[in-house]
JSON list of C-alpha atoms in Angstrom, two decimals:
[
{"chain": "A", "resi": 1, "resn": "VAL", "atom": "CA", "xyz": [-4.70, -8.60, 7.62]},
{"chain": "A", "resi": 2, "resn": "THR", "atom": "CA", "xyz": [-4.52, -5.41, 10.77]},
{"chain": "A", "resi": 3, "resn": "GLN", "atom": "CA", "xyz": [-2.56, -2.44, 10.22]},
{"chain": "A", "resi": 4, "resn": "THR", "atom": "CA", "xyz": [-1.89, -0.32, 13.58]},
{"chain": "A", "resi": 5, "resn": "THR", "atom": "CA", "xyz": [-3.04, 3.71, 12.67]},
{"chain": "A", "resi": 6, "resn": "LYS", "atom": "CA", "xyz": [-3.25, 6.31, 15.23]},
{"chain": "A", "resi": 7, "resn": "GLU", "atom": "CA", "xyz": [-6.69, 5.75, 15.75]},
{"chain": "A", "resi": 8, "resn": "GLY", "atom": "CA", "xyz": [-5.50, 1.60, 16.83]},
{"chain": "A", "resi": 9, "resn": "ILE", "atom": "CA", "xyz": [-5.60, -0.94, 14.84]},
{"chain": "A", "resi": 10, "resn": "GLU", "atom": "CA", "xyz": [-7.25, -1.79, 11.59]},
{"chain": "A", "resi": 11, "resn": "ARG", "atom": "CA", "xyz": [-8.71, -4.72, 9.58]},
{"chain": "A", "resi": 12, "resn": "ILE", "atom": "CA", "xyz": [-7.84, -4.66, 6.46]},
{"chain": "A", "resi": 13, "resn": "PRO", "atom": "CA", "xyz": [-9.61, -7.21, 4.03]},
{"chain": "A", "resi": 14, "resn": "LEU", "atom": "CA", "xyz": [-7.39, -8.61, 1.08]},
{"chain": "A", "resi": 15, "resn": "TRP", "atom": "CA", "xyz": [-8.31, -10.53, -1.38]},
{"chain": "A", "resi": 16, "resn": "ALA", "atom": "CA", "xyz": [-5.06, -11.16, -3.44]},
{"chain": "A", "resi": 17, "resn": "VAL", "atom": "CA", "xyz": [-0.93, -11.69, -1.94]},
{"chain": "A", "resi": 18, "resn": "ALA", "atom": "CA", "xyz": [1.86, -11.99, -3.84]},
{"chain": "A", "resi": 19, "resn": "PHE", "atom": "CA", "xyz": [5.56, -11.91, -2.68]},
{"chain": "A", "resi": 20, "resn": "SER", "atom": "CA", "xyz": [8.36, -10.90, -4.85]},
{"chain": "A", "resi": 21, "resn": "GLY", "atom": "CA", "xyz": [10.55, -13.42, -6.45]},
{"chain": "A", "resi": 22, "resn": "ASP", "atom": "CA", "xyz": [13.30, -12.27, -3.94]},
{"chain": "A", "resi": 23, "resn": "GLY", "atom": "CA", "xyz": [11.10, -12.15, -0.47]},
{"chain": "A", "resi": 24, "resn": "LYS", "atom": "CA", "xyz": [11.73, -8.42, 0.01]},
{"chain": "A", "resi": 25, "resn": "ARG", "atom": "CA", "xyz": [8.18, -6.92, -1.02]},
{"chain": "A", "resi": 26, "resn": "VAL", "atom": "CA", "xyz": [4.72, -8.59, -0.65]},
{"chain": "A", "resi": 27, "resn": "ILE", "atom": "CA", "xyz": [1.55, -6.60, -2.61]},
{"chain": "A", "resi": 28, "resn": "SER", "atom": "CA", "xyz": [-1.92, -7.56, -1.28]},
{"chain": "A", "resi": 29, "resn": "GLY", "atom": "CA", "xyz": [-5.41, -6.21, -2.95]},
{"chain": "A", "resi": 30, "resn": "GLY", "atom": "CA", "xyz": [-8.60, -5.78, -1.71]},
{"chain": "A", "resi": 31, "resn": "LYS", "atom": "CA", "xyz": [-11.66, -4.88, -1.04]},
{"chain": "A", "resi": 32, "resn": "GLU", "atom": "CA", "xyz": [-10.53, -1.15, -0.99]},
{"chain": "A", "resi": 33, "resn": "LYS", "atom": "CA", "xyz": [-9.75, -1.19, -4.43]},
{"chain": "A", "resi": 34, "resn": "CYS", "atom": "CA", "xyz": [-5.73, -0.02, -3.95]},
{"chain": "A", "resi": 35, "resn": "ILE", "atom": "CA", "xyz": [-2.92, -2.28, -3.82]},
{"chain": "A", "resi": 36, "resn": "ARG", "atom": "CA", "xyz": [-0.65, -1.72, -0.69]},
{"chain": "A", "resi": 37, "resn": "ILE", "atom": "CA", "xyz": [2.84, -3.01, -0.33]},
{"chain": "A", "resi": 38, "resn": "TRP", "atom": "CA", "xyz": [4.06, -4.30, 2.42]},
{"chain": "A", "resi": 39, "resn": "ASP", "atom": "CA", "xyz": [7.80, -5.05, 3.87]},
{"chain": "A", "resi": 40, "resn": "PRO", "atom": "CA", "xyz": [7.94, -8.47, 5.12]},
{"chain": "A", "resi": 41, "resn": "ALA", "atom": "CA", "xyz": [10.93, -7.45, 7.70]},
{"chain": "A", "resi": 42, "resn": "THR", "atom": "CA", "xyz": [8.90, -5.67, 9.60]},
{"chain": "A", "resi": 43, "resn": "ASN", "atom": "CA", "xyz": [5.27, -6.58, 9.07]},
{"chain": "A", "resi": 44, "resn": "ASP", "atom": "CA", "xyz": [3.83, -3.41, 8.37]},
{"chain": "A", "resi": 45, "resn": "ALA", "atom": "CA", "xyz": [3.03, -1.40, 5.24]},
{"chain": "A", "resi": 46, "resn": "LEU", "atom": "CA", "xyz": [5.04, 0.94, 3.28]},
{"chain": "A", "resi": 47, "resn": "ARG", "atom": "CA", "xyz": [4.79, 4.68, 4.56]},
{"chain": "A", "resi": 48, "resn": "LEU", "atom": "CA", "xyz": [5.34, 7.91, 2.90]},
{"chain": "A", "resi": 49, "resn": "PRO", "atom": "CA", "xyz": [7.57, 9.85, 5.79]},
{"chain": "A", "resi": 50, "resn": "LYS", "atom": "CA", "xyz": [7.09, 10.27, 9.25]},
{"chain": "A", "resi": 51, "resn": "VAL", "atom": "CA", "xyz": [4.90, 13.26, 10.50]},
{"chain": "A", "resi": 52, "resn": "LEU", "atom": "CA", "xyz": [6.39, 15.97, 13.18]},
{"chain": "A", "resi": 53, "resn": "ARG", "atom": "CA", "xyz": [4.05, 16.21, 16.08]},
{"chain": "A", "resi": 54, "resn": "PRO", "atom": "CA", "xyz": [3.38, 19.35, 17.59]},
{"chain": "A", "resi": 55, "resn": "LYS", "atom": "CA", "xyz": [5.52, 21.08, 20.34]},
{"chain": "A", "resi": 56, "resn": "PRO", "atom": "CA", "xyz": [3.55, 21.36, 23.69]},
{"chain": "A", "resi": 57, "resn": "PRO", "atom": "CA", "xyz": [3.26, 24.64, 24.63]},
{"chain": "A", "resi": 58, "resn": "GLU", "atom": "CA", "xyz": [6.00, 25.37, 27.42]},
{"chain": "A", "resi": 59, "resn": "PRO", "atom": "CA", "xyz": [4.85, 25.30, 30.83]},
{"chain": "A", "resi": 60, "resn": "GLU", "atom": "CA", "xyz": [4.16, 28.70, 33.00]},
{"chain": "A", "resi": 61, "resn": "ASP", "atom": "CA", "xyz": [7.67, 27.49, 35.22]},
{"chain": "A", "resi": 62, "resn": "GLY", "atom": "CA", "xyz": [9.73, 25.95, 32.13]},
{"chain": "A", "resi": 63, "resn": "TRP", "atom": "CA", "xyz": [10.78, 22.59, 30.79]},
{"chain": "A", "resi": 64, "resn": "PRO", "atom": "CA", "xyz": [11.83, 20.37, 33.20]},
{"chain": "A", "resi": 65, "resn": "ASP", "atom": "CA", "xyz": [15.34, 20.16, 34.16]},
{"chain": "A", "resi": 66, "resn": "GLY", "atom": "CA", "xyz": [15.28, 22.99, 31.42]},
{"chain": "A", "resi": 67, "resn": "VAL", "atom": "CA", "xyz": [15.07, 20.45, 28.42]},
{"chain": "A", "resi": 68, "resn": "GLU", "atom": "CA", "xyz": [12.95, 20.66, 25.88]},
{"chain": "A", "resi": 69, "resn": "PRO", "atom": "CA", "xyz": [11.23, 17.34, 24.67]},
{"chain": "A", "resi": 70, "resn": "PRO", "atom": "CA", "xyz": [12.95, 16.21, 21.71]},
{"chain": "A", "resi": 71, "resn": "ASP", "atom": "CA", "xyz": [10.44, 15.75, 18.35]},
{"chain": "A", "resi": 72, "resn": "ALA", "atom": "CA", "xyz": [8.14, 13.11, 18.33]},
{"chain": "A", "resi": 73, "resn": "TYR", "atom": "CA", "xyz": [6.84, 11.63, 14.47]},
{"chain": "A", "resi": 74, "resn": "ASP", "atom": "CA", "xyz": [3.78, 9.94, 13.92]},
{"chain": "A", "resi": 75, "resn": "PRO", "atom": "CA", "xyz": [4.48, 7.09, 11.01]},
{"chain": "A", "resi": 76, "resn": "GLY", "atom": "CA", "xyz": [3.77, 8.12, 7.74]},
{"chain": "A", "resi": 77, "resn": "ALA", "atom": "CA", "xyz": [0.39, 6.93, 6.02]},
{"chain": "A", "resi": 78, "resn": "PRO", "atom": "CA", "xyz": [0.68, 3.95, 4.14]},
{"chain": "A", "resi": 79, "resn": "ILE", "atom": "CA", "xyz": [1.38, 4.08, 0.49]},
{"chain": "A", "resi": 80, "resn": "THR", "atom": "CA", "xyz": [-1.32, 3.13, -1.67]},
{"chain": "A", "resi": 81, "resn": "LEU", "atom": "CA", "xyz": [-1.33, 2.62, -5.10]},
{"chain": "A", "resi": 82, "resn": "LYS", "atom": "CA", "xyz": [-4.83, 3.80, -7.08]},
{"chain": "A", "resi": 83, "resn": "GLY", "atom": "CA", "xyz": [-6.38, 3.03, -10.32]},
{"chain": "A", "resi": 84, "resn": "HIS", "atom": "CA", "xyz": [-9.18, -0.34, -9.94]},
{"chain": "A", "resi": 85, "resn": "ASN", "atom": "CA", "xyz": [-12.37, 1.18, -9.79]},
{"chain": "A", "resi": 86, "resn": "ALA", "atom": "CA", "xyz": [-13.76, -2.00, -8.04]},
{"chain": "A", "resi": 87, "resn": "PRO", "atom": "CA", "xyz": [-12.31, -4.53, -5.46]},
{"chain": "A", "resi": 88, "resn": "VAL", "atom": "CA", "xyz": [-8.65, -5.95, -6.28]},
{"chain": "A", "resi": 89, "resn": "LEU", "atom": "CA", "xyz": [-9.44, -9.45, -6.62]},
{"chain": "A", "resi": 90, "resn": "SER", "atom": "CA", "xyz": [-5.56, -11.04, -8.39]},
{"chain": "A", "resi": 91, "resn": "ILE", "atom": "CA", "xyz": [-2.14, -9.94, -8.28]},
{"chain": "A", "resi": 92, "resn": "GLN", "atom": "CA", "xyz": [1.00, -11.51, -9.46]},
{"chain": "A", "resi": 93, "resn": "PHE", "atom": "CA", "xyz": [4.39, -10.11, -9.93]},
{"chain": "A", "resi": 94, "resn": "SER", "atom": "CA", "xyz": [6.60, -10.25, -13.30]},
{"chain": "A", "resi": 95, "resn": "PRO", "atom": "CA", "xyz": [8.45, -13.03, -13.24]},
{"chain": "A", "resi": 96, "resn": "LYS", "atom": "CA", "xyz": [11.05, -11.35, -15.62]},
{"chain": "A", "resi": 97, "resn": "HIS", "atom": "CA", "xyz": [10.85, -8.18, -14.36]},
{"chain": "A", "resi": 98, "resn": "ALA", "atom": "CA", "xyz": [10.86, -7.66, -10.61]},
{"chain": "A", "resi": 99, "resn": "GLU", "atom": "CA", "xyz": [9.88, -4.34, -10.28]},
{"chain": "A", "resi": 100, "resn": "ARG", "atom": "CA", "xyz": [6.35, -5.01, -12.48]},
{"chain": "A", "resi": 101, "resn": "PHE", "atom": "CA", "xyz": [3.69, -6.79, -11.24]},
{"chain": "A", "resi": 102, "resn": "CYS", "atom": "CA", "xyz": [-0.37, -6.56, -12.15]},
{"chain": "A", "resi": 103, "resn": "SER", "atom": "CA", "xyz": [-3.34, -6.09, -10.56]},
{"chain": "A", "resi": 104, "resn": "CYS", "atom": "CA", "xyz": [-6.94, -7.42, -11.67]},
{"chain": "A", "resi": 105, "resn": "SER", "atom": "CA", "xyz": [-10.52, -6.18, -10.31]},
{"chain": "A", "resi": 106, "resn": "SER", "atom": "CA", "xyz": [-13.92, -6.69, -10.72]},
{"chain": "A", "resi": 107, "resn": "ASP", "atom": "CA", "xyz": [-13.87, -3.39, -12.39]},
{"chain": "A", "resi": 108, "resn": "ALA", "atom": "CA", "xyz": [-13.01, -5.79, -15.78]},
{"chain": "A", "resi": 109, "resn": "THR", "atom": "CA", "xyz": [-9.63, -4.17, -15.73]},
{"chain": "A", "resi": 110, "resn": "ILE", "atom": "CA", "xyz": [-5.99, -5.55, -15.68]},
{"chain": "A", "resi": 111, "resn": "ARG", "atom": "CA", "xyz": [-3.46, -3.20, -14.72]},
{"chain": "A", "resi": 112, "resn": "ILE", "atom": "CA", "xyz": [0.50, -3.42, -15.26]},
{"chain": "A", "resi": 113, "resn": "TRP", "atom": "CA", "xyz": [2.23, -1.49, -12.37]},
{"chain": "A", "resi": 114, "resn": "ASP", "atom": "CA", "xyz": [5.97, -0.37, -11.53]},
{"chain": "A", "resi": 115, "resn": "LEU", "atom": "CA", "xyz": [6.98, -0.16, -8.42]},
{"chain": "A", "resi": 116, "resn": "THR", "atom": "CA", "xyz": [9.03, 2.30, -9.45]},
{"chain": "A", "resi": 117, "resn": "SER", "atom": "CA", "xyz": [6.43, 5.13, -10.02]},
{"chain": "A", "resi": 118, "resn": "ASP", "atom": "CA", "xyz": [3.47, 5.55, -8.09]},
{"chain": "A", "resi": 119, "resn": "GLN", "atom": "CA", "xyz": [0.91, 4.76, -10.97]},
{"chain": "A", "resi": 120, "resn": "HIS", "atom": "CA", "xyz": [0.21, 1.76, -13.59]},
{"chain": "A", "resi": 121, "resn": "THR", "atom": "CA", "xyz": [2.02, 1.81, -16.61]},
{"chain": "A", "resi": 122, "resn": "ALA", "atom": "CA", "xyz": [-0.37, -0.14, -19.00]},
{"chain": "A", "resi": 123, "resn": "SER", "atom": "CA", "xyz": [-4.59, -0.71, -18.82]},
{"chain": "A", "resi": 124, "resn": "LEU", "atom": "CA", "xyz": [-6.09, -3.51, -19.88]},
{"chain": "A", "resi": 125, "resn": "THR", "atom": "CA", "xyz": [-10.00, -2.94, -20.12]},
{"chain": "A", "resi": 126, "resn": "GLN", "atom": "CA", "xyz": [-12.72, -4.70, -21.54]},
{"chain": "A", "resi": 127, "resn": "LEU", "atom": "CA", "xyz": [-15.46, -3.98, -23.37]},
{"chain": "A", "resi": 128, "resn": "VAL", "atom": "CA", "xyz": [-17.92, -6.25, -22.09]},
{"chain": "A", "resi": 129, "resn": "THR", "atom": "CA", "xyz": [-17.17, -8.04, -18.48]},
{"chain": "A", "resi": 130, "resn": "ILE", "atom": "CA", "xyz": [-16.51, -11.36, -18.82]},
{"chain": "A", "resi": 131, "resn": "GLN", "atom": "CA", "xyz": [-15.72, -12.92, -14.94]},
{"chain": "A", "resi": 132, "resn": "CYS", "atom": "CA", "xyz": [-12.41, -15.13, -16.18]},
{"chain": "A", "resi": 133, "resn": "LEU", "atom": "CA", "xyz": [-10.69, -12.40, -17.13]},
{"chain": "A", "resi": 134, "resn": "SER", "atom": "CA", "xyz": [-11.80, -10.05, -14.23]},
{"chain": "A", "resi": 135, "resn": "ASN", "atom": "CA", "xyz": [-10.56, -12.64, -11.32]},
{"chain": "A", "resi": 136, "resn": "PHE", "atom": "CA", "xyz": [-7.23, -13.91, -12.58]},
{"chain": "A", "resi": 137, "resn": "CYS", "atom": "CA", "xyz": [-3.86, -12.40, -13.96]},
{"chain": "A", "resi": 138, "resn": "ALA", "atom": "CA", "xyz": [-1.38, -14.35, -14.97]},
{"chain": "A", "resi": 139, "resn": "TRP", "atom": "CA", "xyz": [2.33, -13.66, -16.88]},
{"chain": "A", "resi": 140, "resn": "SER", "atom": "CA", "xyz": [3.48, -15.76, -19.96]}
]
């Protein structure tokens, strides 16, 4: 996946992707150890509010036609959900709760998230790392 930033296009390695049941959201996780929420209609990550750019200084001879340029904005930073300490390997939406999903990581945790908040609501942690648990998550 690629993402446009102020510096240009950034490549994001993804290892897990899931669509919400209604198709309005996509969540992804990977090497970054975080989860991003995407809008498939715009092909862009959901973002924090836009950031107002500083206005350029007024030229000595005034603005052209006496009109100050309009405000300019940069896109806000992508919203990222953080909680894993290692790459995210599996993600799945809940079949019963459209706003809830789980994620698994090679940090040997499974986290349950709610899209109405920015934090995980529950966490399952292994005392001994068992690879099969940290590579897969599913709802029943």
